[in-house]
Every structure is written in C-alpha cells, then in structure tokens.
Tab-separated table of C-alpha atoms (C1' of nucleotides) in Angstrom:
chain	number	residue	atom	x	y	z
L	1	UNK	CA	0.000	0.000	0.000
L	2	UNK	CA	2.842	2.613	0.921
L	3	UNK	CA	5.173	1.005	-1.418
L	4	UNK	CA	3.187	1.635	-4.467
L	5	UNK	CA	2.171	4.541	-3.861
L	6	UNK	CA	3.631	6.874	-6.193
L	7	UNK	CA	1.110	9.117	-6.737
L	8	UNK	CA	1.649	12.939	-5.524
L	9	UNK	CA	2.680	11.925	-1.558
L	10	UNK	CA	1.933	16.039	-0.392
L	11	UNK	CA	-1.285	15.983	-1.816
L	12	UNK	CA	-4.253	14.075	-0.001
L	13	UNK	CA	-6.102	10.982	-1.274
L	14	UNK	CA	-9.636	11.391	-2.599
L	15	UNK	CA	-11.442	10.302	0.957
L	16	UNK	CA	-9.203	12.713	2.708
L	17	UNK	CA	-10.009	15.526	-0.310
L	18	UNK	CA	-14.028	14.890	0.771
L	19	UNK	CA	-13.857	14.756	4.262
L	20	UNK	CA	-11.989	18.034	4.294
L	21	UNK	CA	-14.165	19.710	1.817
L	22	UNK	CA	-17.365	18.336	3.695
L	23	UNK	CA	-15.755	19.276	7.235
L	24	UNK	CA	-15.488	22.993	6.151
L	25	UNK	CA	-18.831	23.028	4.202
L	26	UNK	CA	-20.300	21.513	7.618
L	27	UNK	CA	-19.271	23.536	10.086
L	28	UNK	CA	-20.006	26.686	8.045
L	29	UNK	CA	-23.265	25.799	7.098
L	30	UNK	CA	-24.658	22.599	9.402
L	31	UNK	CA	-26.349	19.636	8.317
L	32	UNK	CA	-29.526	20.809	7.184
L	33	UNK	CA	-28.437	23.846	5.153
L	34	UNK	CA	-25.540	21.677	3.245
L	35	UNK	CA	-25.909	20.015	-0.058
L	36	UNK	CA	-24.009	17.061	-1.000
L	37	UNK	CA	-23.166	19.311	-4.478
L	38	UNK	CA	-21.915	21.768	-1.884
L	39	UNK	CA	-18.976	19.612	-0.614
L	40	UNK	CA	-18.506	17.522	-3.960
L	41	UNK	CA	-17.847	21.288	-5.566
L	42	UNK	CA	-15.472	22.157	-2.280
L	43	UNK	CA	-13.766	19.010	-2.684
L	44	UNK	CA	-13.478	19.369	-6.959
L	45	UNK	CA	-14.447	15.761	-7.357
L	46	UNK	CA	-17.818	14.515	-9.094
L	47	UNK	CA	-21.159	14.096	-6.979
L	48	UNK	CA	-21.232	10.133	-6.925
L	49	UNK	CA	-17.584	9.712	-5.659
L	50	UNK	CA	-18.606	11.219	-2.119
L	51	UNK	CA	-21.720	8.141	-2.190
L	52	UNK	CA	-18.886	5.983	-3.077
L	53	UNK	CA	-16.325	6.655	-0.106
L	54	UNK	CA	-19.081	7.381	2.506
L	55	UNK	CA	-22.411	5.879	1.289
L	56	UNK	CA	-24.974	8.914	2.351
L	57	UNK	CA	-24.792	12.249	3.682
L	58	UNK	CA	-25.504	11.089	6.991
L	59	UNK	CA	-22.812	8.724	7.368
L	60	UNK	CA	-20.483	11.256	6.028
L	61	UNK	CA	-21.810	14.172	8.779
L	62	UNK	CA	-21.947	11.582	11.535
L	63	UNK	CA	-18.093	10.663	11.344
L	64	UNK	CA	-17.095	15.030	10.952
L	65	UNK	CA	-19.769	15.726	14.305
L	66	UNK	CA	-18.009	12.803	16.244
L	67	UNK	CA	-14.452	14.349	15.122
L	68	UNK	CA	-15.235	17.842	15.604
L	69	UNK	CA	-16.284	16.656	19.068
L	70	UNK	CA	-14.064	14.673	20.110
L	71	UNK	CA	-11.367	16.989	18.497
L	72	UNK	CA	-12.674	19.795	20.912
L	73	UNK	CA	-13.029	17.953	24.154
L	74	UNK	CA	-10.008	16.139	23.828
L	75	UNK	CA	-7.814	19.192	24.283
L	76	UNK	CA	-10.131	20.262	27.328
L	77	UNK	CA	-9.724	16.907	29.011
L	78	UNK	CA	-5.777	16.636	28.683
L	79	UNK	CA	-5.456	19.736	30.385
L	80	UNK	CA	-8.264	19.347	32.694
L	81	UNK	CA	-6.384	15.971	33.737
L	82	UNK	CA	-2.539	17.611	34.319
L	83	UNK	CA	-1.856	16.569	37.668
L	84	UNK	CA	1.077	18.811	38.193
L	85	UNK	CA	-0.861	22.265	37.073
L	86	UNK	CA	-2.557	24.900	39.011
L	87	UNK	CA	-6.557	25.728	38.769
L	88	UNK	CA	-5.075	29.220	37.813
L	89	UNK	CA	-2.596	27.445	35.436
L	90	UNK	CA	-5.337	24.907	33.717
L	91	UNK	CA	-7.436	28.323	33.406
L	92	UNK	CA	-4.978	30.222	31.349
L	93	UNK	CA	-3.846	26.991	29.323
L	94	UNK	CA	-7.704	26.734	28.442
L	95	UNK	CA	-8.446	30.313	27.984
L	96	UNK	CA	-5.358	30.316	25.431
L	97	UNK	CA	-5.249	27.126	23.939
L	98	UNK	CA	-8.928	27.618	23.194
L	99	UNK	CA	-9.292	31.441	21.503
L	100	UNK	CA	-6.609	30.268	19.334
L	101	UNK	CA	-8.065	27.322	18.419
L	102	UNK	CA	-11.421	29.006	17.413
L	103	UNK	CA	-9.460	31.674	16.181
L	104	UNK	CA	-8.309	28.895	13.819
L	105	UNK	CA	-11.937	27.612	13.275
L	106	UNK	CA	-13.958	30.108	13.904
L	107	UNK	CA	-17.004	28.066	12.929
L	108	UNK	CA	-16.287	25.347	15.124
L	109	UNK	CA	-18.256	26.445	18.622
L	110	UNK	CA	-21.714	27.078	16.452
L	111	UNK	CA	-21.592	24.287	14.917
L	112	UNK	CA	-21.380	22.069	17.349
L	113	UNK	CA	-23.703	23.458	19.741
L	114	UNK	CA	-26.154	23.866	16.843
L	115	UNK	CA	-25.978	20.123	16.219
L	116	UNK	CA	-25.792	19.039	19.635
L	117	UNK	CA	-29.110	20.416	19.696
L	118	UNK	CA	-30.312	19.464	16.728
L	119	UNK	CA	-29.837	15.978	17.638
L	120	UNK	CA	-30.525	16.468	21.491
L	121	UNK	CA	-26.865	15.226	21.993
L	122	UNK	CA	-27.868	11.722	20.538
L	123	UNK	CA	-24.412	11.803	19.255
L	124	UNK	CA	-22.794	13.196	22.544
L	125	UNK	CA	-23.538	9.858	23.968
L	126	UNK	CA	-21.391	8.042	21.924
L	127	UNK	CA	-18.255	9.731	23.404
L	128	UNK	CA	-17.230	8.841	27.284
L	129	UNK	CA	-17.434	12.590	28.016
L	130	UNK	CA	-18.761	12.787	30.865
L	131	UNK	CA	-16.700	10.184	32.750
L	132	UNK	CA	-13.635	12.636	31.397
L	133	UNK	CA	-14.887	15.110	32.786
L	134	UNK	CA	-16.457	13.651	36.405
L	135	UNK	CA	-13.024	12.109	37.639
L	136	UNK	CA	-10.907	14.784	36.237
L	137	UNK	CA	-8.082	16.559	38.324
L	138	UNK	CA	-9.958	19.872	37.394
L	139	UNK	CA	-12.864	18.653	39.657
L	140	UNK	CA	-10.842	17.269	42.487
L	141	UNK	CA	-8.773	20.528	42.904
L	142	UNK	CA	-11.556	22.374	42.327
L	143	UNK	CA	-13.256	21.020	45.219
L	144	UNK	CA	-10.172	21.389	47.239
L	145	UNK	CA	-10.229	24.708	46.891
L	146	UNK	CA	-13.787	25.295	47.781
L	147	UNK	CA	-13.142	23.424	50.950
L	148	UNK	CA	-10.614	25.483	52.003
L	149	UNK	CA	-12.205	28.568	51.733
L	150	UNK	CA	-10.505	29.253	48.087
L	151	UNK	CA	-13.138	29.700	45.903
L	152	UNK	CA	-16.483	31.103	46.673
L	153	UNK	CA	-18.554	29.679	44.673
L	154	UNK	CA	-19.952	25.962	45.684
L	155	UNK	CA	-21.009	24.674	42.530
L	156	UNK	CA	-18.270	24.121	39.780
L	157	UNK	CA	-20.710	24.350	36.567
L	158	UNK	CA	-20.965	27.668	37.377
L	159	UNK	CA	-16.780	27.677	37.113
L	160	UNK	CA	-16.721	25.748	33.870
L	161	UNK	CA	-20.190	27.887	32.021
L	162	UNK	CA	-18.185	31.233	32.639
L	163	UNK	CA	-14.996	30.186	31.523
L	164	UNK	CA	-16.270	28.971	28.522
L	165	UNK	CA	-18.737	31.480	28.399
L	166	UNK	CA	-16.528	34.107	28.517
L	167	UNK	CA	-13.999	32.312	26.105
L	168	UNK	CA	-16.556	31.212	23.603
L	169	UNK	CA	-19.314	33.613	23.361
L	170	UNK	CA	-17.727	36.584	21.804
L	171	UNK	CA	-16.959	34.253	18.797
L	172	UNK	CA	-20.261	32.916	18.317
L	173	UNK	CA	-21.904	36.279	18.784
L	174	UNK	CA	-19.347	37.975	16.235
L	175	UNK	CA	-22.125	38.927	13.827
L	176	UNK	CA	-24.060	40.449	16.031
L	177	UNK	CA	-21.363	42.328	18.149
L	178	UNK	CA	-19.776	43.432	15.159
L	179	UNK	CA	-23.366	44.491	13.953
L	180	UNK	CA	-23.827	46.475	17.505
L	181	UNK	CA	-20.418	48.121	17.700
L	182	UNK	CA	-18.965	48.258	14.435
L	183	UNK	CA	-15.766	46.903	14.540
L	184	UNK	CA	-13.325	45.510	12.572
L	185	UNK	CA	-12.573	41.938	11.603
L	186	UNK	CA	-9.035	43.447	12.626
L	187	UNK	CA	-10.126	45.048	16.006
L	188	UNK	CA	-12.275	42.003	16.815
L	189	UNK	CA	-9.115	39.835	16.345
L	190	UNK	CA	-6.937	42.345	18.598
L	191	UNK	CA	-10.113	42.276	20.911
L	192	UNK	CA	-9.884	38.337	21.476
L	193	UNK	CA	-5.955	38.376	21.762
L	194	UNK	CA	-6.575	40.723	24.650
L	195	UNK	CA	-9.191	37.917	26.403
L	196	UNK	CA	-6.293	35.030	26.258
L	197	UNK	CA	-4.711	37.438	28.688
L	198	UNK	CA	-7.855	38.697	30.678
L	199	UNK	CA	-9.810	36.231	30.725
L	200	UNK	CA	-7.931	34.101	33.938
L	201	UNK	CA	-7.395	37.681	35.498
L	202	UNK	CA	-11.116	38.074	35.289
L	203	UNK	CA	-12.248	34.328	36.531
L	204	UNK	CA	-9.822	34.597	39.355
L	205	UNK	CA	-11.976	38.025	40.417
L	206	UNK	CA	-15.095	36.284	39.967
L	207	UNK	CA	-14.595	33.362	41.524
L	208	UNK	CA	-12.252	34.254	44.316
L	209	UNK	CA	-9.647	32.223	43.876
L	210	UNK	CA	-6.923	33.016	46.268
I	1	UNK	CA	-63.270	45.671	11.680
I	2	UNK	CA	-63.472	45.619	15.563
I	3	UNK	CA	-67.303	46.025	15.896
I	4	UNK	CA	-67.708	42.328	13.737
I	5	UNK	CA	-65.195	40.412	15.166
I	6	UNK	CA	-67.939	37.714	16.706
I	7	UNK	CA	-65.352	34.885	16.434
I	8	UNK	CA	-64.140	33.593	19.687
I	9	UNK	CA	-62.263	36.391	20.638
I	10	UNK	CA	-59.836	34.858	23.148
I	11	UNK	CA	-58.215	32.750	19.949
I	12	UNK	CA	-56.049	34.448	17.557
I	13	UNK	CA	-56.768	34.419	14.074
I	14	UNK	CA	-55.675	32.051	11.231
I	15	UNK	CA	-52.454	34.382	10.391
I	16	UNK	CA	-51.947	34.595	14.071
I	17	UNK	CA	-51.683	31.283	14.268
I	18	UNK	CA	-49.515	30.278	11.452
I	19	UNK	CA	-47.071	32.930	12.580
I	20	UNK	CA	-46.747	31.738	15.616
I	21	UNK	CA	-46.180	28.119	14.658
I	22	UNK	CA	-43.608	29.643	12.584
I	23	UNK	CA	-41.470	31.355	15.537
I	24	UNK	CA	-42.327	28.141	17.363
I	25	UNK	CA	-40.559	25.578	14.831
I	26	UNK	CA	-38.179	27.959	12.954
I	27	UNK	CA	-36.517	29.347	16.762
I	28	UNK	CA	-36.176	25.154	17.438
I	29	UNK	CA	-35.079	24.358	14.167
I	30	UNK	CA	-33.462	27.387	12.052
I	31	UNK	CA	-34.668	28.190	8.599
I	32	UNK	CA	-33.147	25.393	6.406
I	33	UNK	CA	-34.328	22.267	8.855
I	34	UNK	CA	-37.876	23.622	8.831
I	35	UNK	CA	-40.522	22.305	6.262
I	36	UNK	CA	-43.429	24.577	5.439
I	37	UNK	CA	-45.533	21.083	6.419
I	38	UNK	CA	-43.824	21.264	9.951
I	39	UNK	CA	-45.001	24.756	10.255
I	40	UNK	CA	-48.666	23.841	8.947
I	41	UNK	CA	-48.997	20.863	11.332
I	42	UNK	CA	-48.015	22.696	13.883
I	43	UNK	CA	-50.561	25.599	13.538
I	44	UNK	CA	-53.653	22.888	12.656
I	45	UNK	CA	-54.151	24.325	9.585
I	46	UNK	CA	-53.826	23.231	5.701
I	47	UNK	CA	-50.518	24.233	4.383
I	48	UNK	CA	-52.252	26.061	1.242
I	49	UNK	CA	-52.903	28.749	3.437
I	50	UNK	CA	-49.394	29.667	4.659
I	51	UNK	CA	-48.676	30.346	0.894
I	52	UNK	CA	-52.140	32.559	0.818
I	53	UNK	CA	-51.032	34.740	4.147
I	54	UNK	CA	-47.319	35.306	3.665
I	55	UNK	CA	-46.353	34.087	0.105
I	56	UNK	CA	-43.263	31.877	0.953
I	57	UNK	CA	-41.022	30.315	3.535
I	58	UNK	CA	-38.630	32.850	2.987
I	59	UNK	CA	-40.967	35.944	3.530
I	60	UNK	CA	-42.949	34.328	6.600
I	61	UNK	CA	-39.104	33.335	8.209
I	62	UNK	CA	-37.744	37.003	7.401
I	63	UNK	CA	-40.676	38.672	9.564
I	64	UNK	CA	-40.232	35.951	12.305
I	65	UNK	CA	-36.634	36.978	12.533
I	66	UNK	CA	-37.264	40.711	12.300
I	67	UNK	CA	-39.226	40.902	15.123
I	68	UNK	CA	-37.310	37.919	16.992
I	69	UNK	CA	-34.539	40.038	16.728
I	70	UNK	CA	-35.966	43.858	17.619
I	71	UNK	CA	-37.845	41.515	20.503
I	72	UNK	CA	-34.525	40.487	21.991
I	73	UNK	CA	-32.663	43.697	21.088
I	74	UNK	CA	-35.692	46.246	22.305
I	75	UNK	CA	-35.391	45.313	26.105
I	76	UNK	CA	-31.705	45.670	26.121
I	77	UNK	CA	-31.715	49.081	24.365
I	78	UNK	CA	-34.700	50.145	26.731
I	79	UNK	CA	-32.689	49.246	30.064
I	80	UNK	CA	-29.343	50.716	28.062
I	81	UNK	CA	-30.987	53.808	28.035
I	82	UNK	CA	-32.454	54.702	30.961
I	83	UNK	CA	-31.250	57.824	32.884
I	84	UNK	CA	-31.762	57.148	35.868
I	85	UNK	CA	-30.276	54.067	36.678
I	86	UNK	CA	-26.895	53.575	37.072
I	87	UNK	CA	-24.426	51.079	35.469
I	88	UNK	CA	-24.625	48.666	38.215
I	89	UNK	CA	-28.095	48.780	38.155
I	90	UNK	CA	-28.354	48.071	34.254
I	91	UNK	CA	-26.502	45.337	34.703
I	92	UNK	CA	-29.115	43.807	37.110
I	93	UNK	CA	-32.035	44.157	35.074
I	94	UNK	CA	-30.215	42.938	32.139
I	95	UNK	CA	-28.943	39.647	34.004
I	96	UNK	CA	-32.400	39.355	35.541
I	97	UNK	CA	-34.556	39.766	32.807
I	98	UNK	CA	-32.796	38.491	30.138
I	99	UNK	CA	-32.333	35.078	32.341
I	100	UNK	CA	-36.028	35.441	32.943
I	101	UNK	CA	-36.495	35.914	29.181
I	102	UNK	CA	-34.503	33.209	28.095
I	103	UNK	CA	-35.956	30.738	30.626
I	104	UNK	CA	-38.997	31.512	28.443
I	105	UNK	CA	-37.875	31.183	25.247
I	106	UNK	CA	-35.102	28.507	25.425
I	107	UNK	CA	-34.493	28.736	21.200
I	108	UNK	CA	-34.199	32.376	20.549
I	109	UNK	CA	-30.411	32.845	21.579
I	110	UNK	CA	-28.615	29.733	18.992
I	111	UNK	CA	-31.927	30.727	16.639
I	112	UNK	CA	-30.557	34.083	16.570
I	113	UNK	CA	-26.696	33.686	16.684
I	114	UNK	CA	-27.326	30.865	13.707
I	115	UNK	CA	-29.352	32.598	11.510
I	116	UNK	CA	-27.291	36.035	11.613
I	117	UNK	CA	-24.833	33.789	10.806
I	118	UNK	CA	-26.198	32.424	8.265
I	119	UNK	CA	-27.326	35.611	6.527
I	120	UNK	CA	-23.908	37.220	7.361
I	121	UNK	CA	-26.049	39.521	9.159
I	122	UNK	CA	-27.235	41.018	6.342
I	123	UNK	CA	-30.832	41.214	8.343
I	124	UNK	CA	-29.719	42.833	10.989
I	125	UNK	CA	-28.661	46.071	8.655
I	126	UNK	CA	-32.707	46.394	8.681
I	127	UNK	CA	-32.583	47.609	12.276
I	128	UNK	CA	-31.227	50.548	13.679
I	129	UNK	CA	-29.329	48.533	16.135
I	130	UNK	CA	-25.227	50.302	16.009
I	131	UNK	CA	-27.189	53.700	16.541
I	132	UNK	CA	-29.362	52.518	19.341
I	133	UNK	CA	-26.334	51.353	21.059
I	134	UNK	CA	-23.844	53.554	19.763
I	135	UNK	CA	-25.462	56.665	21.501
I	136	UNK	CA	-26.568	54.859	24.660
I	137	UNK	CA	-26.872	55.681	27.685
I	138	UNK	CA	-25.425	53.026	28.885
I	139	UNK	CA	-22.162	53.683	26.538
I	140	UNK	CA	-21.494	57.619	28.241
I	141	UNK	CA	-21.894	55.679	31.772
I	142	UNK	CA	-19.180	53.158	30.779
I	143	UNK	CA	-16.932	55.907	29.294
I	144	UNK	CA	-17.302	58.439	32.452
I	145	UNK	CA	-16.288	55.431	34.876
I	146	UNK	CA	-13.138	54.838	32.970
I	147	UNK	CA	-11.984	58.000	32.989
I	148	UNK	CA	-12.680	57.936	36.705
I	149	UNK	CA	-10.719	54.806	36.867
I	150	UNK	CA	-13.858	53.309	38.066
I	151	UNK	CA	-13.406	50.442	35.352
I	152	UNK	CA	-10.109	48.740	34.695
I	153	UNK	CA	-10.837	47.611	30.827
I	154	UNK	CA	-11.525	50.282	28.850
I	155	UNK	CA	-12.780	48.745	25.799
I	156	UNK	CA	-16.870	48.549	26.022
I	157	UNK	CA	-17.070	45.506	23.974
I	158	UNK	CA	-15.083	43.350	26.483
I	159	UNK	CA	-17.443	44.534	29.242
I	160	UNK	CA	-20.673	43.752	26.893
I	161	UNK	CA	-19.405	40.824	25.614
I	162	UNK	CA	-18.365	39.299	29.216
I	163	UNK	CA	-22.235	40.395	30.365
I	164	UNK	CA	-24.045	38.637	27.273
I	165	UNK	CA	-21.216	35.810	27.603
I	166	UNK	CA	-22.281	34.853	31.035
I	167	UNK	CA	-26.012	35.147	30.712
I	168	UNK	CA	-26.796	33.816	27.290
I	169	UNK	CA	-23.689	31.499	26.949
I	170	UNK	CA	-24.982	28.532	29.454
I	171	UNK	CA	-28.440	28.377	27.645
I	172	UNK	CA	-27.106	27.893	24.262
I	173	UNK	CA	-24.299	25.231	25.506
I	174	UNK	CA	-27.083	23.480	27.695
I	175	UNK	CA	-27.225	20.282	25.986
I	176	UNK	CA	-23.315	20.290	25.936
I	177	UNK	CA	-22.800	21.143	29.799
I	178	UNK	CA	-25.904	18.426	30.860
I	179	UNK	CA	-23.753	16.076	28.985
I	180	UNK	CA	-20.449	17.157	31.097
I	181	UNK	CA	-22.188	17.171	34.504
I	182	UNK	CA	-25.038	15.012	34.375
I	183	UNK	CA	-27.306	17.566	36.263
I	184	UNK	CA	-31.018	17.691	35.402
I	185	UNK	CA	-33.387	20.048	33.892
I	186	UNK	CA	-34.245	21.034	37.171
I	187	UNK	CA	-31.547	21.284	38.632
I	188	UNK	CA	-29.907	23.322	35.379
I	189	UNK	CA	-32.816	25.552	35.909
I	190	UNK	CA	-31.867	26.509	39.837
I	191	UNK	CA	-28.364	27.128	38.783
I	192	UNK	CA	-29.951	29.649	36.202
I	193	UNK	CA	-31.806	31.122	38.653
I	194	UNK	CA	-29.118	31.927	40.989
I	195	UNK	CA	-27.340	33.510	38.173
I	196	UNK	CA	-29.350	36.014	38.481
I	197	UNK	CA	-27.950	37.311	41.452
I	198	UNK	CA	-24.395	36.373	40.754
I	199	UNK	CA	-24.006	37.582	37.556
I	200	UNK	CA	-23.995	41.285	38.797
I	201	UNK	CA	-21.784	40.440	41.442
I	202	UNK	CA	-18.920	38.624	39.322
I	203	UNK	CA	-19.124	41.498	36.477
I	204	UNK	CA	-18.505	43.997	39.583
I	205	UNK	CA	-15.559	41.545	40.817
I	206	UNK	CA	-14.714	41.591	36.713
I	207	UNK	CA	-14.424	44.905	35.566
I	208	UNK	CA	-13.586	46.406	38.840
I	209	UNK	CA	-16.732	48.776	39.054
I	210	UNK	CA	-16.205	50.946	42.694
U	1	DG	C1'	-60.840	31.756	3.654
U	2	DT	C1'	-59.975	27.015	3.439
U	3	DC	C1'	-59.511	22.886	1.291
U	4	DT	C1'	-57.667	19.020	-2.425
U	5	DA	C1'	-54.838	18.030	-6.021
U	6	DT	C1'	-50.937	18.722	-8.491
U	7	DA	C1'	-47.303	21.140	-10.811
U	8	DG	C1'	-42.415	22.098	-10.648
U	9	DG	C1'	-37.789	21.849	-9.004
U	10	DG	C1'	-34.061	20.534	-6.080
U	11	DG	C1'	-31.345	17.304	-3.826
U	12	DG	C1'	-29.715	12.535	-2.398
U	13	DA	C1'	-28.581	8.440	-4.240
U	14	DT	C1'	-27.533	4.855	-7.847
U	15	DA	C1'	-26.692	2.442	-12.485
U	16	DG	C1'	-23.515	1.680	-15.621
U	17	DA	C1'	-19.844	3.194	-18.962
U	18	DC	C1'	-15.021	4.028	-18.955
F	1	DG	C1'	-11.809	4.869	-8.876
F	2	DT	C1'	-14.090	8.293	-11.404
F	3	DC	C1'	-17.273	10.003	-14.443
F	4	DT	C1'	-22.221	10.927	-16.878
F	5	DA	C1'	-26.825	10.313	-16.815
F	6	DT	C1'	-30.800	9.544	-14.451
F	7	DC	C1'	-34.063	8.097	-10.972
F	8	DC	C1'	-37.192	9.349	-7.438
F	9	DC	C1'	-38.631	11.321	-3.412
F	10	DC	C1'	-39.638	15.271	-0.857
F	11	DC	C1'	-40.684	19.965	-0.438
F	12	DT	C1'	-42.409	24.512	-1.916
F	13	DA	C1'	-45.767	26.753	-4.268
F	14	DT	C1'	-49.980	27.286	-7.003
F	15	DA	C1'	-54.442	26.200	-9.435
F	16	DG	C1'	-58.933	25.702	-8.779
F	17	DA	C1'	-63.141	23.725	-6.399
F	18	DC	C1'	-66.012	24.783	-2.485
DNA sequence: GTCTATAGGGGGATAGAC
DNA sequence: GTCTATCCCCCTATAGAC
C-alpha cells in the first residue's frame, strides 16, 4: 500500500479531499443547510464519488460531528487531567489554547452546539465525556479549593459555564457584536488576543480564587 | 373591523396562528431544517394557506426573525438607556430579565446567533441597532467610569461581551454542559436562577466597578 | 378563507460506462 | 476509482373547487 504509492505523496487521497471539503462546508453551514453538491464542488471531485467513499450524507456528517467533538473535548480533558498544574494554570492553558483554536476555526463552537441540539446530543452519547470530565483533576482541585475557603462559589458548573462562556461567546456572537459596535474583523481579532490574557485575570476576580 | 369580530375572541386568528407556529418551529429548528408542512402541522391548519397569508417560507421566516430580533434587542436598548439608573443597576435588570427571558424562550439565543450567521447579518442592517447602542446611555456611563478609573478595561465591547457571555452562553451550551455534569433540567434551571444574582456580582468583581 | 390536487424543481442516491 | 446520466422522493408553491 505505501510502497506503491507513487502518486503525488503532499497531496491528499480522494477520501481525505471529501472529508476536508465536507468538514469545512459543515461547520459553516450545518447539516440541514448543506448540499451534497456543496462539498462535492469544495472538494473538486464529481457528486457520486462522495456516495462511493461514505455511502450517504448522513454517514459522512456523523463521522465530521463525532471528530469535531471529540477533536474539541479532547484538548479540554488533557489539560483538565494535568496533575502537576494549578486551577489558575489549567485556566490560562484553556483560555489560550482555546481562543486560538477558534481563532483557527472560527465556525467550530456554532456548529457544534447547533448540532448538539439538533440531535438532542444523541451523538454526545457516543463519546465517554462525561466520565472525562467527572473524575478529572480539574474537579478534584476544584473542590479542594472550595473546601478550604478558596473559591467562593460551591457549585463548579458555574466555574466551567463562565470560563467557557466568557472564552466562547464573543466568537459565536461575532455577527451580532460586530453588527452592535462596528468593529473591525481586525479590532475584533486584537479584541480576542486581549481575552487570552484577561480572561484568567477576570475568573480569578469572579470566583475568588486566592 | 373591531365592531364584527364575533369569532371567539380569546383565539387568535388564522395568520396569528400560522405565525406563531412559525417562531415556534423555525426558533427550534433554524430556517433550512424547517418544512413549510412542519409549520402547517403545527398551527392545525392546511398548508395552502401559509402560501395565501405570507407568500413563501422565505418571507414568513424574514418577519419571524425581524421581530425575533428587535424583541430580543428592544429590552436591552430600553434598560441601556435609561437615565436614571446607574451602570450597576443596568446590569441587574439585564442579568435578571434576560435570564427570565430566556428561561422563556429557550431557542431564541442559537436561533438568533445561527441565523445572523447564516445571513452574514445582512438582516440585521434592517434595524437601527449600532445607533441605538452607539449613543446609549449606557455607553457615556461606561466611558465616564473609565476616565474615573472606576473600570479597569476600557474597551466597552469586552465589558458587553463578558455580560451577554455569562447570561446567554450557558443556555445555548445546555445540551453540551448536561452532557459534562449530568445535572437535570431542574436542577440546570436553579443554577440559572441563581445567576441572576451572581451575575452582577462577578461582572462587579470583573471589571472592577467601585 | 380554506380545502384538495398537483405542478415544478431541487437534492440525495444509484446504475452503468469508462 | 471516477465520471455521466438519471431516478425518485420530498418539499415549496400554485391552481382551482367549495
């Protein structure tokens, strides 16, 4: 299989060409709103090849939603799981490691959350998430600290909605702040640079981490 | 027209009620997922007759987002601009009502944030929405408490977008954050609830407001 | 105003040549 | 493996009876 293959080794192989093309066509647009033409055009191969590597649209959706998932918790749960970092450490890393990585794929967050509900997290299920997340070293130092006084607040969703909230929200409502305030793509990219920076200054206010 | 209404005058009328079977099913399932059958079904009626009140999809969806959108934006530019109150206070009613708001309407924030997306926004340059905010009361306050180093960030947007980030942000990643924790709708709904009063408190903690 | 029936078109999927 | 041609269903919209 590697030995014979002679063809153009930098470039990708058909399959790859698709699920790339129908990765970017998906999280811009979401199932619904997506034509198979869409992604065949994106890709630059014919219509019936994409049936042929991936039999229907579904099949071809369900495998991008369960690696844009799993792509996007993954990184949460290896730093969530650092036994040697801080709370205050694992909060920058995430604040950080996150706005550039939506930075990167700025359509990403929507997506997701738009098919999550779309599909009342049918698909969720098929990923051990929530075992990740419920023995995680986050969670255990987390409760450490709210046992010794450290944090304020009791109950950590309310830690891990405004981290995220604060991380993620300002990219899915770009349109709309943009639309409010006027700002640049440029300024709104300055803007979020800023955040990586604030954004673990601000939780630590919030929540009272000392 | 008044004087011969002898229908039943407690139910709304036939356009009432496809319009509202419209917000109902397009704010749970966006524009493209929708099926002018879904909508008909949902309002009891034949679907000839969404064609005779409104024409098409698209023209029956652009008025449900028009005044979905000056809905959601209206309170917020009506608490922006009050004189009396002061910052601290606006942030209050915002947190409060909008949490109150959304708690009724679970669908309107991804609707919203999806279909602006989807447009590019181009719907929201119907509204006068950058002027209503741009000369806001709300926008001198903010200015006038940096300058009195009341406010460490300078830069409005961070403050709105931290606000809006922590109220709307948990609704919209609900499915995503039940599938983290585990907790229940009822229990999702109490931590909501006592958001209410925290929110104002962790934006003070935030920004630094004295 | 409200219904039934149907036109018309778009989009997912497949057959079959190469 | 890749293409062209085509099928067929589903969805929007309309015609026309009542």
């Amino acid at each position: 299989m590697a030995a014979k293959n002679n063809e153009k080794s930098a470039e990708l192989t058909t399959e790859e060409r698709i699920k790339e093309a129908a990765r970017k066509v998906f999280h811009r647009k979401g199932f619904a709103a997506t034509r198979t033409r869409d992604i065949a055009d994106e890709a630059g191969i014919n219509l019936a090849l994409l049936n042929y590597y991936f039999r229907s649209k579904e099949k071809l959706f369900e495998i991008i939603m369960l690696e844009t998932l799993f792509g996007f918790m993954q990184s949460l749960a290896l730093i969530m799981n650092d036994e040697k970092s801080t709370l205050q450490t694992k909060v920058e890393q995430i604040a950080s490691g996150y706005i550039d990585f939506i930075i990167e794929n700025p359509n990403v967050p929507l997506f997701m959350l738009s098919e999550i509900r779309a599909n009342s997290g049918g698909l969720m299920n098929k990923l051990p998430i929530k075992q990740m997340v419920s023995n995680s070293v986050f969670l255990k130092q987390h409760r450490k600290a709210v046992e010794e006084g450290k944090i304020a607040e009791p109950h950590p969703l309310h830690f891990l909605m405004n981290l995220l909230g604060l991380i993620v929200f300002p990219f899915i409502g770009k349109p709309l702040l943009q639309g409010i305030s006027g700002v640049s793509d440029h300024q709104f990219k300055k803007l979020m640079m800023q955040r990586k920076k604030y954004i673990p200054v601000w939780i630590n206010a919030m929540m009272k981490i000392r």
